[in-house]
PDB file of C-alpha atoms in Angstrom:
ATOM      1  CA  GLN A   1    -109.544  35.374 160.955  1.00 72.00           C
ATOM      2  CA  LYS A   2    -105.914  34.796 161.820  1.00 79.00           C
ATOM      3  CA  GLU A   3    -103.830  34.158 158.732  1.00 91.00           C
ATOM      4  CA  VAL A   4    -100.421  32.945 157.705  1.00 94.00           C
ATOM      5  CA  GLU A   5     -99.411  33.747 154.162  1.00 95.00           C
ATOM      6  CA  GLN A   6     -96.759  32.293 151.932  1.00 95.00           C
ATOM      7  CA  ASN A   7     -95.991  32.586 148.249  1.00 92.00           C
ATOM      8  CA  SER A   8     -96.979  29.255 146.731  1.00 89.00           C
ATOM      9  CA  GLY A   9     -94.079  29.272 144.285  1.00 89.00           C
ATOM     10  CA  PRO A  10     -92.533  27.350 142.775  1.00 95.00           C
ATOM     11  CA  LEU A  11     -89.320  28.948 143.900  1.00 96.00           C
ATOM     12  CA  SER A  12     -86.568  27.670 141.673  1.00 97.00           C
ATOM     13  CA  VAL A  13     -82.919  28.011 142.716  1.00 97.00           C
ATOM     14  CA  PRO A  14     -79.753  26.438 141.336  1.00 97.00           C
ATOM     15  CA  GLU A  15     -77.872  23.892 143.376  1.00 97.00           C
ATOM     16  CA  GLY A  16     -75.508  25.556 145.816  1.00 97.00           C
ATOM     17  CA  ALA A  17     -77.463  28.807 145.984  1.00 97.00           C
ATOM     18  CA  ILE A  18     -79.305  30.278 148.951  1.00 98.00           C
ATOM     19  CA  ALA A  19     -83.047  29.683 148.983  1.00 98.00           C
ATOM     20  CA  SER A  20     -85.084  32.319 150.781  1.00 97.00           C
ATOM     21  CA  LEU A  21     -88.608  31.458 151.898  1.00 98.00           C
ATOM     22  CA  ASN A  22     -90.876  34.071 153.396  1.00 97.00           C
ATOM     23  CA  CYS A  23     -93.986  34.071 155.530  1.00 97.00           C
ATOM     24  CA  THR A  24     -96.176  36.794 157.012  1.00 97.00           C
ATOM     25  CA  TYR A  25     -98.751  36.466 159.759  1.00 96.00           C
ATOM     26  CA  SER A  26    -101.683  38.557 160.849  1.00 93.00           C
ATOM     27  CA  ASP A  27    -101.747  38.190 164.653  1.00 91.00           C
ATOM     28  CA  ARG A  28     -99.298  40.721 166.047  1.00 90.00           C
ATOM     29  CA  GLY A  29     -99.230  38.974 169.412  1.00 88.00           C
ATOM     30  CA  SER A  30     -98.037  35.615 168.076  1.00 90.00           C
ATOM     31  CA  GLN A  31     -95.098  34.162 169.986  1.00 90.00           C
ATOM     32  CA  SER A  32     -94.193  30.784 168.483  1.00 92.00           C
ATOM     33  CA  PHE A  33     -93.187  30.100 164.907  1.00 96.00           C
ATOM     34  CA  PHE A  34     -92.250  26.940 163.074  1.00 96.00           C
ATOM     35  CA  TRP A  35     -90.937  25.783 159.731  1.00 97.00           C
ATOM     36  CA  TYR A  36     -91.868  22.343 158.438  1.00 97.00           C
ATOM     37  CA  ARG A  37     -90.739  20.575 155.283  1.00 97.00           C
ATOM     38  CA  GLN A  38     -93.103  18.289 153.388  1.00 97.00           C
ATOM     39  CA  TYR A  39     -91.947  16.043 150.597  1.00 97.00           C
ATOM     40  CA  SER A  40     -94.545  15.022 148.033  1.00 94.00           C
ATOM     41  CA  GLY A  41     -96.726  12.250 149.399  1.00 93.00           C
ATOM     42  CA  LYS A  42     -95.201  12.455 152.874  1.00 96.00           C
ATOM     43  CA  SER A  43     -96.165  14.122 156.120  1.00 96.00           C
ATOM     44  CA  PRO A  44     -94.569  17.344 157.398  1.00 96.00           C
ATOM     45  CA  GLU A  45     -91.330  17.154 159.322  1.00 95.00           C
ATOM     46  CA  LEU A  46     -90.108  19.859 161.676  1.00 94.00           C
ATOM     47  CA  ILE A  47     -87.113  21.895 160.527  1.00 96.00           C
ATOM     48  CA  MET A  48     -86.941  24.407 163.323  1.00 94.00           C
ATOM     49  CA  SER A  49     -88.799  26.669 165.675  1.00 94.00           C
ATOM     50  CA  ILE A  50     -88.127  30.305 166.539  1.00 96.00           C
ATOM     51  CA  TYR A  51     -89.507  32.456 169.307  1.00 94.00           C
ATOM     52  CA  SER A  52     -87.319  35.573 169.546  1.00 95.00           C
ATOM     53  CA  ASN A  53     -86.570  38.345 167.095  1.00 96.00           C
ATOM     54  CA  GLY A  54     -83.422  37.808 165.079  1.00 96.00           C
ATOM     55  CA  ASP A  55     -81.742  34.818 163.521  1.00 97.00           C
ATOM     56  CA  LYS A  56     -81.574  31.203 164.611  1.00 97.00           C
ATOM     57  CA  GLU A  57     -79.201  28.886 162.808  1.00 97.00           C
ATOM     58  CA  ASP A  58     -79.252  25.111 162.559  1.00 96.00           C
ATOM     59  CA  GLY A  59     -76.842  23.645 160.053  1.00 97.00           C
ATOM     60  CA  ARG A  60     -77.694  24.942 156.591  1.00 98.00           C
ATOM     61  CA  PHE A  61     -80.955  26.421 157.820  1.00 98.00           C
ATOM     62  CA  THR A  62     -81.446  29.881 159.309  1.00 98.00           C
ATOM     63  CA  ALA A  63     -84.796  31.112 160.550  1.00 98.00           C
ATOM     64  CA  GLN A  64     -85.316  34.844 160.850  1.00 98.00           C
ATOM     65  CA  LEU A  65     -88.066  36.491 162.863  1.00 97.00           C
ATOM     66  CA  ASN A  66     -89.192  40.110 162.839  1.00 97.00           C
ATOM     67  CA  LYS A  67     -92.211  40.549 165.089  1.00 96.00           C
ATOM     68  CA  ALA A  68     -92.528  44.272 164.368  1.00 95.00           C
ATOM     69  CA  SER A  69     -92.993  43.559 160.676  1.00 96.00           C
ATOM     70  CA  GLN A  70     -94.826  40.310 161.324  1.00 96.00           C
ATOM     71  CA  TYR A  71     -92.736  38.125 159.126  1.00 96.00           C
ATOM     72  CA  VAL A  72     -90.661  35.026 159.505  1.00 98.00           C
ATOM     73  CA  SER A  73     -88.307  33.628 156.904  1.00 98.00           C
ATOM     74  CA  LEU A  74     -86.219  30.544 156.290  1.00 98.00           C
ATOM     75  CA  LEU A  75     -82.884  30.609 154.503  1.00 98.00           C
ATOM     76  CA  ILE A  76     -81.381  27.434 153.134  1.00 98.00           C
ATOM     77  CA  ARG A  77     -77.695  27.738 152.340  1.00 98.00           C
ATOM     78  CA  ASP A  78     -75.936  25.545 149.794  1.00 98.00           C
ATOM     79  CA  SER A  79     -79.279  24.286 148.482  1.00 98.00           C
ATOM     80  CA  GLN A  80     -79.324  20.675 147.345  1.00 97.00           C
ATOM     81  CA  PRO A  81     -81.758  18.865 145.032  1.00 97.00           C
ATOM     82  CA  SER A  82     -82.816  16.866 148.094  1.00 97.00           C
ATOM     83  CA  ASP A  83     -84.123  20.127 149.583  1.00 98.00           C
ATOM     84  CA  SER A  84     -86.797  20.227 146.883  1.00 98.00           C
ATOM     85  CA  ALA A  85     -90.058  20.085 148.812  1.00 97.00           C
ATOM     86  CA  THR A  86     -92.913  22.219 150.075  1.00 97.00           C
ATOM     87  CA  TYR A  87     -91.975  24.367 153.041  1.00 98.00           C
ATOM     88  CA  LEU A  88     -94.744  25.154 155.494  1.00 97.00           C
ATOM     89  CA  CYS A  89     -94.693  28.110 157.828  1.00 97.00           C
ATOM     90  CA  ALA A  90     -96.761  27.689 160.993  1.00 95.00           C
ATOM     91  CA  VAL A  91     -97.702  30.069 163.775  1.00 94.00           C
ATOM     92  CA  LYS A  92     -99.059  28.917 167.099  1.00 91.00           C
ATOM     93  CA  ASP A  93    -102.483  30.369 167.780  1.00 86.00           C
ATOM     94  CA  ARG A  94    -102.341  32.170 171.110  1.00 77.00           C
ATOM     95  CA  VAL A  95    -105.845  31.209 172.094  1.00 65.00           C
ATOM     96  CA  GLY A  96    -107.740  29.011 169.681  1.00 49.00           C
ATOM     97  CA  VAL A  97    -111.388  28.661 170.486  1.00 44.00           C
ATOM     98  CA  ASN A  98    -113.508  26.228 168.547  1.00 43.00           C
ATOM     99  CA  TYR A  99    -116.852  25.155 169.857  1.00 37.00           C
ATOM    100  CA  GLY A 100    -115.903  25.940 173.412  1.00 38.00           C
ATOM    101  CA  GLY A 101    -112.396  24.488 173.494  1.00 39.00           C
ATOM    102  CA  ALA A 102    -109.008  26.248 173.610  1.00 43.00           C
ATOM    103  CA  THR A 103    -106.677  24.402 171.309  1.00 58.00           C
ATOM    104  CA  ASN A 104    -103.551  26.531 170.829  1.00 77.00           C
ATOM    105  CA  LYS A 105    -103.388  24.943 167.426  1.00 88.00           C
ATOM    106  CA  LEU A 106    -100.898  25.750 164.707  1.00 91.00           C
ATOM    107  CA  ILE A 107    -102.047  27.937 161.863  1.00 91.00           C
ATOM    108  CA  PHE A 108    -100.312  26.825 158.686  1.00 94.00           C
ATOM    109  CA  GLY A 109     -99.544  28.741 155.547  1.00 94.00           C
ATOM    110  CA  THR A 110    -100.332  27.089 152.250  1.00 93.00           C
ATOM    111  CA  GLY A 111     -96.648  26.332 151.725  1.00 95.00           C
ATOM    112  CA  THR A 112     -93.972  27.323 149.236  1.00 96.00           C
ATOM    113  CA  LEU A 113     -92.791  24.762 146.727  1.00 97.00           C
ATOM    114  CA  LEU A 114     -89.004  24.855 146.416  1.00 97.00           C
ATOM    115  CA  ALA A 115     -87.294  23.327 143.411  1.00 97.00           C
ATOM    116  CA  VAL A 116     -83.499  23.083 143.517  1.00 97.00           C
ATOM    117  CA  GLN A 117     -82.103  22.617 140.056  1.00 96.00           C
ATOM    118  CA  PRO A 118     -78.990  20.383 139.744  1.00 94.00           C
TER     119      PRO A 118
ATOM    120  CA  GLY B   1     -86.752  11.571 170.142  1.00 70.00           C
ATOM    121  CA  ALA B   2     -90.310  12.826 169.514  1.00 86.00           C
ATOM    122  CA  VAL B   3     -91.439  10.014 167.251  1.00 92.00           C
ATOM    123  CA  VAL B   4     -95.055   9.628 166.216  1.00 95.00           C
ATOM    124  CA  SER B   5     -96.322   6.548 164.434  1.00 97.00           C
ATOM    125  CA  GLN B   6     -99.528   5.844 162.555  1.00 98.00           C
ATOM    126  CA  HIS B   7    -101.178   2.619 161.637  1.00 97.00           C
ATOM    127  CA  PRO B   8    -102.064   1.593 159.038  1.00 98.00           C
ATOM    128  CA  SER B   9     -99.936   3.502 156.553  1.00 97.00           C
ATOM    129  CA  TRP B  10    -102.514   2.865 153.857  1.00 97.00           C
ATOM    130  CA  VAL B  11    -105.947   1.300 153.712  1.00 97.00           C
ATOM    131  CA  ILE B  12    -108.445   0.505 150.977  1.00 97.00           C
ATOM    132  CA  CYS B  13    -112.045  -0.119 151.969  1.00 96.00           C
ATOM    133  CA  LYS B  14    -115.480  -0.436 150.450  1.00 96.00           C
ATOM    134  CA  SER B  15    -117.997   2.365 150.604  1.00 97.00           C
ATOM    135  CA  GLY B  16    -120.113   2.194 153.745  1.00 97.00           C
ATOM    136  CA  THR B  17    -117.534   0.537 155.962  1.00 97.00           C
ATOM    137  CA  SER B  18    -115.731   2.123 158.908  1.00 97.00           C
ATOM    138  CA  VAL B  19    -111.999   2.543 159.169  1.00 97.00           C
ATOM    139  CA  LYS B  20    -109.933   3.125 162.312  1.00 97.00           C
ATOM    140  CA  ILE B  21    -106.574   4.870 162.215  1.00 98.00           C
ATOM    141  CA  GLU B  22    -104.215   4.793 165.197  1.00 97.00           C
ATOM    142  CA  CYS B  23    -101.745   7.478 166.164  1.00 96.00           C
ATOM    143  CA  ARG B  24     -99.106   6.767 168.795  1.00 96.00           C
ATOM    144  CA  SER B  25     -96.425   8.868 170.410  1.00 93.00           C
ATOM    145  CA  LEU B  26     -93.555   6.431 170.900  1.00 93.00           C
ATOM    146  CA  ASP B  27     -91.147   8.251 173.177  1.00 89.00           C
ATOM    147  CA  PHE B  28     -93.089  11.032 174.820  1.00 89.00           C
ATOM    148  CA  GLN B  29     -96.439  11.623 176.431  1.00 89.00           C
ATOM    149  CA  ALA B  30     -98.801  13.445 174.104  1.00 89.00           C
ATOM    150  CA  THR B  31    -101.101  15.683 176.070  1.00 87.00           C
ATOM    151  CA  THR B  32    -102.629  16.943 172.838  1.00 91.00           C
ATOM    152  CA  MET B  33    -103.069  15.237 169.501  1.00 93.00           C
ATOM    153  CA  PHE B  34    -104.229  16.783 166.256  1.00 95.00           C
ATOM    154  CA  TRP B  35    -105.816  15.178 163.223  1.00 97.00           C
ATOM    155  CA  TYR B  36    -105.362  16.643 159.755  1.00 97.00           C
ATOM    156  CA  ARG B  37    -106.590  15.755 156.302  1.00 96.00           C
ATOM    157  CA  GLN B  38    -104.810  16.632 153.105  1.00 95.00           C
ATOM    158  CA  PHE B  39    -106.123  16.242 149.581  1.00 93.00           C
ATOM    159  CA  PRO B  40    -103.656  16.038 146.662  1.00 89.00           C
ATOM    160  CA  LYS B  41    -101.803  19.288 146.036  1.00 86.00           C
ATOM    161  CA  GLN B  42    -103.782  21.044 148.766  1.00 89.00           C
ATOM    162  CA  SER B  43    -102.928  22.439 152.163  1.00 88.00           C
ATOM    163  CA  LEU B  44    -103.170  20.650 155.468  1.00 92.00           C
ATOM    164  CA  MET B  45    -106.639  20.954 156.938  1.00 93.00           C
ATOM    165  CA  LEU B  46    -107.035  20.594 160.675  1.00 94.00           C
ATOM    166  CA  MET B  47    -109.985  18.370 161.480  1.00 96.00           C
ATOM    167  CA  ALA B  48    -109.905  18.197 165.259  1.00 94.00           C
ATOM    168  CA  THR B  49    -107.852  18.510 168.395  1.00 92.00           C
ATOM    169  CA  SER B  50    -107.971  16.065 171.258  1.00 90.00           C
ATOM    170  CA  ASN B  51    -106.633  16.337 174.769  1.00 87.00           C
ATOM    171  CA  GLU B  52    -106.038  13.161 176.728  1.00 81.00           C
ATOM    172  CA  GLY B  53    -109.151  12.140 178.574  1.00 79.00           C
ATOM    173  CA  SER B  54    -111.329  14.853 177.034  1.00 82.00           C
ATOM    174  CA  LYS B  55    -113.724  15.066 174.139  1.00 86.00           C
ATOM    175  CA  ALA B  56    -112.229  16.205 170.869  1.00 91.00           C
ATOM    176  CA  THR B  57    -112.684  19.750 169.612  1.00 91.00           C
ATOM    177  CA  TYR B  58    -113.714  19.727 165.983  1.00 94.00           C
ATOM    178  CA  GLU B  59    -113.068  22.433 163.412  1.00 93.00           C
ATOM    179  CA  GLN B  60    -116.002  24.081 161.729  1.00 92.00           C
ATOM    180  CA  GLY B  61    -117.478  21.956 159.002  1.00 93.00           C
ATOM    181  CA  VAL B  62    -116.063  18.665 160.290  1.00 95.00           C
ATOM    182  CA  GLU B  63    -118.782  16.170 161.201  1.00 94.00           C
ATOM    183  CA  LYS B  64    -118.069  14.815 164.655  1.00 93.00           C
ATOM    184  CA  ASP B  65    -120.383  11.839 164.146  1.00 95.00           C
ATOM    185  CA  LYS B  66    -118.550  10.846 160.998  1.00 96.00           C
ATOM    186  CA  PHE B  67    -115.008  11.319 162.274  1.00 97.00           C
ATOM    187  CA  LEU B  68    -114.859   9.811 165.736  1.00 96.00           C
ATOM    188  CA  ILE B  69    -111.787  10.679 167.747  1.00 94.00           C
ATOM    189  CA  ASN B  70    -110.692   8.989 170.938  1.00 91.00           C
ATOM    190  CA  HIS B  71    -107.657  10.011 172.982  1.00 89.00           C
ATOM    191  CA  ALA B  72    -107.772   7.417 175.699  1.00 83.00           C
ATOM    192  CA  SER B  73    -104.178   7.571 176.864  1.00 90.00           C
ATOM    193  CA  LEU B  74    -101.159   9.845 176.743  1.00 89.00           C
ATOM    194  CA  THR B  75     -99.680   7.818 173.904  1.00 92.00           C
ATOM    195  CA  LEU B  76    -102.637   6.823 171.751  1.00 93.00           C
ATOM    196  CA  SER B  77    -105.337   8.579 169.773  1.00 94.00           C
ATOM    197  CA  THR B  78    -107.625   6.991 167.218  1.00 95.00           C
ATOM    198  CA  LEU B  79    -109.628   8.408 164.337  1.00 97.00           C
ATOM    199  CA  THR B  80    -112.528   6.352 163.049  1.00 97.00           C
ATOM    200  CA  VAL B  81    -114.037   7.287 159.718  1.00 97.00           C
ATOM    201  CA  THR B  82    -117.557   5.921 159.916  1.00 97.00           C
ATOM    202  CA  SER B  83    -119.563   4.878 156.858  1.00 96.00           C
ATOM    203  CA  ALA B  84    -116.745   5.949 154.590  1.00 97.00           C
ATOM    204  CA  HIS B  85    -117.520   7.177 151.089  1.00 96.00           C
ATOM    205  CA  PRO B  86    -115.255   7.867 148.100  1.00 96.00           C
ATOM    206  CA  GLU B  87    -115.129  11.571 148.946  1.00 96.00           C
ATOM    207  CA  ASP B  88    -113.456  10.643 152.256  1.00 97.00           C
ATOM    208  CA  SER B  89    -110.471   9.295 150.338  1.00 97.00           C
ATOM    209  CA  SER B  90    -107.569  11.401 151.497  1.00 97.00           C
ATOM    210  CA  PHE B  91    -104.264  11.499 153.349  1.00 97.00           C
ATOM    211  CA  TYR B  92    -104.927  11.577 157.100  1.00 98.00           C
ATOM    212  CA  ILE B  93    -102.094  12.803 159.289  1.00 98.00           C
ATOM    213  CA  CYS B  94    -101.903  13.035 163.051  1.00 97.00           C
ATOM    214  CA  SER B  95     -99.556  15.134 165.105  1.00 96.00           C
ATOM    215  CA  ALA B  96     -98.780  15.120 168.794  1.00 93.00           C
ATOM    216  CA  ARG B  97     -97.615  17.637 171.337  1.00 91.00           C
ATOM    217  CA  GLY B  98     -96.505  17.041 174.900  1.00 86.00           C
ATOM    218  CA  ARG B  99     -94.663  18.667 177.769  1.00 76.00           C
ATOM    219  CA  TYR B 100     -91.365  17.261 176.531  1.00 70.00           C
ATOM    220  CA  PRO B 101     -89.305  17.816 174.474  1.00 66.00           C
ATOM    221  CA  SER B 102     -91.291  21.000 173.903  1.00 70.00           C
ATOM    222  CA  THR B 103     -94.724  22.170 174.996  1.00 73.00           C
ATOM    223  CA  ASP B 104     -95.085  24.130 171.780  1.00 79.00           C
ATOM    224  CA  THR B 105     -93.932  21.829 169.041  1.00 87.00           C
ATOM    225  CA  GLN B 106     -96.116  19.445 167.111  1.00 91.00           C
ATOM    226  CA  TYR B 107     -94.535  16.275 165.755  1.00 93.00           C
ATOM    227  CA  PHE B 108     -96.247  14.611 162.830  1.00 96.00           C
ATOM    228  CA  GLY B 109     -96.902  10.978 162.165  1.00 97.00           C
ATOM    229  CA  PRO B 110     -96.145   9.528 158.717  1.00 97.00           C
ATOM    230  CA  GLY B 111     -99.780   9.671 157.617  1.00 97.00           C
ATOM    231  CA  THR B 112    -102.404   7.177 156.509  1.00 98.00           C
ATOM    232  CA  ARG B 113    -103.597   7.120 152.938  1.00 97.00           C
ATOM    233  CA  LEU B 114    -107.273   6.116 152.789  1.00 97.00           C
ATOM    234  CA  THR B 115    -108.904   5.010 149.569  1.00 97.00           C
ATOM    235  CA  VAL B 116    -112.637   4.309 149.602  1.00 97.00           C
ATOM    236  CA  LEU B 117    -113.939   2.344 146.635  1.00 96.00           C
TER     237      LEU B 117
END
């Protein structure tokens, strides 16, 4: 059973601080990784994707990938109260087989609830 | 770019009726669409995957005769909840993936909140 694990939180950080969200995955051969943000009562929205080891920056967000250690993280700099949400880590299944079909679906973690305190 | 819409955004129906939810990719061709269900304060649960022109692939435990999925075109997939019951009340979310802007990335629709009385 391929798994993606996240600490459910809540992770509480003060406004302006760096929030660090972590995720580990079980399939060593995974190649594609994603971070989504989900506000309460809303659907997930894509923050960023990462495919290569190292850091990838996009504005206040930095994704970090370490395939050898099988973890991916998301750093949010200068955290704002509007960043308060559940952050979902997702890993693309290399070959997903369900009842005879290959789906290459995303395997989601259970999400980490981030609370940015003003 | 990469916008996915869903209709309706919310629906209330009586027990025993069927409800159809539409998912559209507005600015890209969705070769694959995914349907999820999410109960309050719980994780996303993948129900099924559909490729355009093919039968949907359902996850274990999801009744294919109860949740009918049709992916008739590269921009439209529908989920029909047949003979809905109160336990089917949930937040149903679709996502779509195409060749552009990325073959890997799934873009989510805004979701449909279903309440069965």
